Coordinates of C-alpha atoms in Angstrom, one line a residue:
X1 CA 16.2 -4.0 -22.4
X2 CA 19.9 -4.7 -21.9
X3 CA 20.3 -1.3 -20.3
X4 CA 17.5 -2.1 -17.8
X5 CA 19.0 -5.4 -16.9
X6 CA 22.4 -3.8 -16.4
X7 CA 20.9 -1.3 -14.0
X8 CA 19.1 -4.0 -12.1
X9 CA 22.3 -6.0 -11.8
X10 CA 24.0 -3.0 -10.2
X11 CA 21.2 -2.9 -7.7
X12 CA 21.5 -6.6 -6.9
X13 CA 25.1 -6.0 -5.8
X14 CA 23.9 -3.5 -3.1
X15 CA 21.1 -5.6 -1.7
X16 CA 20.9 -5.4 2.1
X17 CA 18.8 -7.4 4.5
X18 CA 17.2 -5.6 7.4
X19 CA 16.4 -6.9 10.8
X20 CA 12.7 -7.8 11.0
X21 CA 12.1 -5.8 14.2
X22 CA 14.2 -2.8 14.4
X23 CA 13.8 0.5 16.2
X24 CA 12.7 2.7 13.4
X25 CA 13.9 6.3 13.2
X26 CA 11.7 9.0 14.6
X27 CA 10.4 12.1 12.7
X28 CA 12.8 14.9 11.9
X29 CA 15.9 13.0 10.9
X30 CA 18.1 14.3 8.0
X31 CA 16.3 13.6 4.7
X32 CA 17.5 11.3 2.0
X33 CA 17.3 12.4 -1.6
X34 CA 14.4 10.0 -2.2
X35 CA 11.1 11.2 -3.6
X36 CA 8.1 8.9 -3.3
X37 CA 4.6 9.1 -4.8
X38 CA 2.2 6.6 -3.4
X39 CA -1.2 5.5 -4.9
X40 CA -3.6 3.1 -3.2
X41 CA -6.4 2.6 -0.7
X42 CA -6.8 2.5 3.1
X43 CA -3.7 0.3 3.6
X44 CA -1.6 3.4 2.9
X45 CA -4.1 6.3 3.3
X46 CA -2.8 8.8 5.9
X47 CA -6.2 10.5 6.2
X48 CA -7.3 11.5 2.8
X49 CA -10.8 10.0 3.0
X50 CA -11.6 11.9 6.2
X51 CA -10.3 15.1 4.6
X52 CA -12.2 14.6 1.3
X53 CA -15.5 13.8 3.0
X54 CA -15.1 16.2 6.0
X55 CA -15.4 13.3 8.4
X56 CA -13.7 12.4 11.6
X57 CA -12.2 9.1 12.5
X58 CA -12.1 9.3 16.3
X59 CA -10.3 7.4 19.1
X60 CA -8.9 4.9 19.7
X61 CA -7.4 5.4 16.2
X62 CA -4.0 7.0 16.3
X63 CA -3.4 6.3 20.0
X64 CA -0.1 4.5 19.6
X65 CA 2.3 6.9 17.9
X66 CA 0.5 10.1 17.1
X67 CA -1.5 10.1 20.3
X68 CA -4.4 11.6 18.4
X69 CA -6.7 10.5 15.5
X70 CA -5.0 11.3 12.1
X71 CA -7.5 9.7 9.7
X72 CA -5.4 6.5 9.5
X73 CA -7.3 3.3 10.0
X74 CA -4.8 2.1 12.5
X75 CA -3.8 2.6 16.1
X76 CA -0.6 4.3 14.8
X77 CA 1.6 4.2 11.8
X78 CA 0.8 2.5 8.5
X79 CA 3.4 0.5 6.6
X80 CA 4.0 3.4 4.2
X81 CA 4.9 5.6 7.3
X82 CA 7.5 3.1 8.4
X83 CA 8.8 2.9 4.8
X84 CA 9.2 6.7 4.8
X85 CA 11.0 6.7 8.1
X86 CA 13.4 4.0 6.9
X87 CA 14.1 6.2 3.9
X88 CA 14.8 9.1 6.3
X89 CA 11.9 11.1 4.9
X90 CA 9.1 12.8 6.8
X91 CA 5.8 11.0 6.5
X92 CA 4.0 11.7 3.2
X93 CA 1.1 14.2 3.4
X94 CA -2.2 13.3 1.8
X95 CA -2.7 15.0 -1.5
X96 CA -6.2 16.1 -0.4
X97 CA -5.1 17.6 2.9
X98 CA -5.1 21.4 2.5
X99 CA -3.7 22.4 5.8
X100 CA -0.1 21.7 7.0
X101 CA 0.9 19.5 4.1
X102 CA 4.5 19.1 3.0
X103 CA 5.1 17.9 -0.5
X104 CA 8.8 18.4 -0.6
X105 CA 9.7 14.7 -0.8
X106 CA 6.6 13.3 -2.4
X107 CA 2.9 12.9 -2.2
X108 CA 0.5 10.3 -0.9
X109 CA -2.5 10.0 -3.2
X110 CA -4.0 6.9 -1.5
X111 CA -7.6 7.2 -0.4
X112 CA -9.4 4.6 1.9
X113 CA -12.0 2.7 0.0
X114 CA -10.4 3.3 -3.4
X115 CA -10.5 0.7 -6.1
X116 CA -9.5 0.5 -9.7
X117 CA -13.0 1.6 -10.7
X118 CA -14.6 5.0 -10.2
X119 CA -17.8 4.4 -8.2
X120 CA -20.6 6.6 -6.7
X121 CA -19.3 5.7 -3.3
X122 CA -15.7 6.5 -3.9
X123 CA -14.5 8.5 -7.0
X124 CA -10.8 8.2 -6.0
X125 CA -9.9 5.3 -8.2
X126 CA -6.3 4.6 -9.4
X127 CA -7.1 6.5 -12.6
X128 CA -8.3 9.5 -10.5
X129 CA -5.2 9.4 -8.4
X130 CA -3.0 9.2 -11.5
X131 CA -4.8 12.3 -12.8
X132 CA -4.2 14.1 -9.5
X133 CA -0.5 13.4 -9.9
X134 CA -0.6 15.0 -13.4
X135 CA -2.3 18.1 -11.9
X136 CA 0.3 18.2 -9.1
X137 CA 3.2 17.9 -11.5
X138 CA 1.8 20.6 -13.8
X139 CA 1.1 22.9 -10.9
X140 CA 4.6 22.4 -9.6
X141 CA 6.1 23.3 -13.0
X142 CA 3.8 26.4 -13.2
X143 CA 4.9 27.7 -9.8
X144 CA 8.5 27.0 -10.6
X145 CA 8.2 28.9 -13.8
X146 CA 6.8 31.9 -12.0
X147 CA 9.7 32.0 -9.7
X148 CA 7.4 31.3 -6.7
X149 CA 9.3 28.2 -5.8
X150 CA 8.7 28.5 -2.1
X151 CA 5.0 28.2 -2.6
X152 CA 5.2 24.9 -4.5
X153 CA 6.5 21.4 -3.8
X154 CA 10.0 22.3 -4.8
X155 CA 10.3 18.9 -6.7
X156 CA 12.3 19.4 -9.8
X157 CA 12.2 17.6 -13.1
X158 CA 15.1 15.3 -12.3
X159 CA 13.4 14.3 -9.0
X160 CA 10.1 13.6 -10.8
X161 CA 12.0 11.3 -13.1
X162 CA 14.0 9.5 -10.4
X163 CA 11.1 9.2 -7.9
X164 CA 9.7 5.9 -6.8
X165 CA 6.0 5.4 -7.8
X166 CA 4.4 2.9 -5.5
X167 CA 1.1 1.4 -6.3
X168 CA -1.0 -0.7 -3.7
X169 CA -4.5 -1.2 -5.0
X170 CA -6.8 -4.0 -6.0
X171 CA -7.9 -5.3 -2.6
X172 CA -11.3 -3.6 -2.6
X173 CA -11.9 -4.7 -6.2
X174 CA -11.3 -8.4 -5.4
X175 CA -13.2 -8.2 -2.1
X176 CA -16.2 -6.6 -3.7
X177 CA -16.2 -9.2 -6.4
X178 CA -16.1 -12.0 -3.9
X179 CA -18.9 -10.5 -1.8
X180 CA -21.1 -10.1 -4.8
X181 CA -20.6 -13.5 -6.3
X182 CA -20.7 -17.0 -4.8
X183 CA -19.1 -18.6 -7.8
X184 CA -15.4 -18.5 -7.9
X185 CA -15.1 -18.5 -11.7
X186 CA -17.3 -15.4 -11.9
X187 CA -14.8 -13.6 -9.7
X188 CA -11.8 -14.9 -11.7
X189 CA -13.5 -13.6 -14.9
X190 CA -13.5 -10.1 -13.4
X191 CA -9.8 -10.0 -12.7
X192 CA -8.6 -9.1 -16.2
X193 CA -10.6 -5.8 -16.2
X194 CA -9.2 -4.9 -12.8
X195 CA -5.7 -5.5 -14.1
X196 CA -6.4 -3.5 -17.2
X197 CA -7.2 -0.5 -15.2
X198 CA -4.0 -0.8 -13.2
X199 CA -2.1 -1.2 -16.5
X200 CA -3.7 1.9 -18.0
X201 CA -3.0 4.1 -14.9
X202 CA 0.6 2.8 -14.8
X203 CA 1.1 3.7 -18.4
X204 CA -0.5 7.1 -17.8
X205 CA 2.1 7.8 -15.1
X206 CA 4.8 6.6 -17.5
X207 CA 3.7 9.1 -20.1
X208 CA 4.0 11.8 -17.4
X209 CA 7.6 10.8 -16.8
X210 CA 7.4 8.1 -14.1
X211 CA 10.1 5.4 -14.6
X212 CA 10.6 3.6 -11.3
X213 CA 7.5 1.5 -10.3
X214 CA 7.1 -0.3 -7.0
X215 CA 3.9 -2.4 -7.4
X216 CA 2.4 -4.4 -4.5
X217 CA 0.0 -7.3 -4.8
X218 CA -2.8 -7.8 -2.4
X219 CA -2.8 -9.6 1.0
X220 CA -4.7 -12.7 2.2
X221 CA -8.3 -11.4 2.3
X222 CA -9.5 -14.6 3.8
X223 CA -7.5 -14.0 7.0
X224 CA -9.2 -10.7 7.9
X225 CA -11.4 -10.9 10.9
X226 CA -14.2 -8.9 9.1
X227 CA -14.2 -11.4 6.3
X228 CA -14.3 -14.4 8.6
X229 CA -17.0 -12.9 10.9
X230 CA -19.3 -11.9 8.0
X231 CA -18.7 -14.5 5.3
X232 CA -17.9 -17.8 6.9
X233 CA -20.8 -20.3 6.8
X234 CA -19.0 -23.3 8.3
X235 CA -15.6 -24.6 9.1
X236 CA -15.2 -26.6 5.9
X237 CA -14.5 -23.3 4.1
X238 CA -11.4 -22.7 6.1
X239 CA -7.8 -23.5 5.3
X240 CA -5.2 -24.9 7.7
X241 CA -4.8 -21.5 9.4
X242 CA -8.5 -20.9 9.9
X243 CA -8.7 -18.4 7.0
X244 CA -11.4 -18.5 4.3
X245 CA -9.9 -20.4 1.4
X246 CA -12.2 -18.9 -1.3
X247 CA -11.1 -15.3 -0.4
X248 CA -7.5 -16.2 -0.3
X249 CA -7.7 -18.0 -3.6
X250 CA -9.4 -14.9 -5.1
X251 CA -6.5 -12.8 -3.9
X252 CA -4.0 -15.3 -5.3
X253 CA -5.7 -15.3 -8.7
X254 CA -5.4 -11.5 -8.8
X255 CA -1.8 -11.6 -7.7
X256 CA -0.9 -14.1 -10.4
X257 CA -2.4 -11.8 -12.9
X258 CA -0.6 -8.8 -11.4
X259 CA 2.7 -10.6 -11.6
X260 CA 2.2 -11.3 -15.3
X261 CA 1.2 -7.7 -15.8
X262 CA 4.4 -6.5 -14.3
X263 CA 6.3 -8.8 -16.7
X264 CA 4.3 -7.2 -19.6
X265 CA 5.1 -3.7 -18.4
X266 CA 8.8 -4.4 -18.2
X267 CA 8.7 -5.4 -21.9
X268 CA 6.5 -2.6 -23.1
X269 CA 7.8 0.3 -21.1
X270 CA 11.4 0.3 -22.3
X271 CA 12.8 2.9 -19.9
X272 CA 10.9 1.7 -16.8
X273 CA 12.1 -0.3 -13.9
X274 CA 9.2 -2.3 -12.6
X275 CA 9.4 -4.1 -9.2
X276 CA 6.7 -6.5 -8.0
X277 CA 6.3 -6.8 -4.3
X278 CA 4.7 -9.9 -2.8
X279 CA 2.6 -8.3 -0.1
X280 CA 0.5 -11.6 0.2
X281 CA 3.5 -13.6 1.4
X282 CA 4.6 -10.8 3.8
X283 CA 1.1 -10.6 5.4
X284 CA 0.3 -14.3 5.3
X285 CA 3.4 -15.0 7.4
X286 CA 2.0 -12.9 10.2
X287 CA -1.0 -15.3 10.4
X288 CA 1.1 -18.4 9.8
X289 CA 3.8 -17.6 12.3
X290 CA 2.4 -15.0 14.8
X291 CA 4.6 -16.1 17.7
X292 CA 7.7 -15.2 15.7
X293 CA 6.7 -11.6 15.9
X294 CA 5.1 -11.6 19.4
X295 CA 1.5 -11.8 18.1
X296 CA -1.3 -13.7 19.6
X297 CA -4.8 -14.7 18.2
X298 CA -3.9 -13.3 14.8
X299 CA -7.5 -13.8 13.4
X300 CA -9.0 -11.6 16.1
X301 CA -9.4 -7.8 15.9
X302 CA -7.9 -5.8 18.6
X303 CA -10.5 -3.0 18.4
X304 CA -14.1 -4.3 18.0
X305 CA -16.9 -6.1 19.7
X306 CA -18.0 -9.6 20.4
X307 CA -14.9 -11.3 21.7
X308 CA -13.4 -14.5 20.3
X309 CA -12.9 -15.8 17.8
X310 CA -12.9 -12.6 15.6
X311 CA -14.1 -9.8 17.9
X312 CA -15.9 -8.3 14.9
X313 CA -19.7 -7.5 14.8
X314 CA -21.2 -5.5 12.0
X315 CA -22.3 -2.0 13.0
X316 CA -20.4 -2.3 16.3
X317 CA -17.0 -1.8 14.8
X318 CA -13.9 0.1 16.0
X319 CA -14.8 3.7 16.6
X320 CA -18.4 3.0 17.5
X321 CA -19.3 3.6 21.2
X322 CA -19.9 -0.1 21.7
X323 CA -16.4 -1.1 20.6
X324 CA -13.3 -1.3 22.8
X325 CA -9.6 -1.8 22.0
X326 CA -7.4 -4.5 23.5
X327 CA -5.1 -3.5 26.3
X328 CA -1.9 -4.1 24.2
X329 CA -2.3 -3.7 20.4
X330 CA 1.4 -4.7 20.0
X331 CA 0.3 -8.3 20.4
X332 CA -2.3 -8.1 17.7
X333 CA -2.1 -8.4 13.9
X334 CA -5.4 -6.9 13.1
X335 CA -6.4 -3.5 14.4
X336 CA -10.1 -3.2 13.5
X337 CA -10.8 -6.4 11.6
X338 CA -9.8 -5.0 8.2
X339 CA -6.6 -3.1 8.8
X340 CA -3.3 -3.9 10.5
X341 CA -1.9 -2.7 13.8
X342 CA 1.1 -0.4 14.0
X343 CA 3.1 -3.4 15.3
X344 CA 2.1 -5.5 12.3
X345 CA 2.8 -2.6 9.9
X346 CA 6.3 -2.3 11.4
X347 CA 7.0 -5.9 10.5
X348 CA 5.4 -5.5 7.0
X349 CA 7.6 -2.5 6.3
X350 CA 10.8 -4.2 7.4
X351 CA 10.0 -7.1 5.0
X352 CA 9.3 -4.6 2.2
X353 CA 12.6 -2.8 2.8
X354 CA 14.6 -6.1 2.7
X355 CA 14.1 -6.8 -1.0
X356 CA 13.5 -10.5 -0.1
X357 CA 9.9 -10.2 -1.3
X358 CA 10.6 -8.1 -4.4
X359 CA 10.9 -9.4 -8.0
X360 CA 13.6 -8.5 -9.1
X361 CA 15.1 -8.8 -5.7
X362 CA 15.9 -5.2 -5.0
X363 CA 16.4 -3.3 -1.8
X364 CA 14.0 -0.3 -1.7
X365 CA 16.7 2.1 -0.4
X366 CA 19.0 1.3 -3.3
X367 CA 16.1 1.4 -5.8
X368 CA 15.3 4.8 -4.5
X369 CA 18.9 5.9 -5.0
X370 CA 19.1 4.6 -8.5
X371 CA 19.6 7.6 -10.8
X372 CA 18.2 7.5 -14.3
X373 CA 19.8 9.6 -17.0

């Protein structure tokens, strides 16, 4: 434990604070030595769900940066894309994408709709994603052993050990529990099993050699336009920002448990560095102080139907012929009522990179550079 604390103290000395709104690097810059493996849901899915199901997420998605649909539930880049660019990496390819993927500097295992539990609707739970990592690791070793290095990911054993393993999952679990139950305590009682699944998958990755974990909690579910449009019964349910208090409280209860789980993992996984990132605080600030970042009407979806206050109508959502996108998404927090705009994701990423919202307070660039023996 002392060795871990010593390593963390070294990292504290290099903490850097980034500007909130910077011009982020474009694709194709010189790469850092960082390797990143990401596990999660639609918040960080670069197109895996569309690939897995053979579907097509059409315009206006992707219009901002890629100028074409990419399978991302966004008008452009996700926060994970900005994180990669800040680390001077190419954007991570989806593990399930068979064409044009580049796994030289990591893999994105996230799939939209994923939760901690395998379901009939989405089998790509956190445990499935961890299992996919194990297969990827074994396949990389197999190809390396055959001398066919150019056909594999080219990630070596030292890079697997020193990679950052980021986990952003739980939002769908909490949301589904809240939708299914009107009693708050029933929802709270479901949280331990959600956390247990995250714990088991984290430990499974640890057994496979993962040592540096970057674990996000979940955002304010009660501030999402979809939640407000479909679940609000009257204004008495809203907090001071106009968000559904019950849904935000459910997210907070999960986040408290996740924070405790990270403490537990630090104790039990002796060689691991476990960083907990407060995504709730990062995202809630966008709704609490939208003008600070140039946003307007933060509770209203940019792409949707129905107009104010939420611009969200079930079965007339973004991508449907009846839906339209706002003229300038850079002034919106929410893209489609569930997911964030590229502009919001840029702010989210800058806050993630800063280390201000991490416990221990570590800058991601330096965490990435930390070399384990």
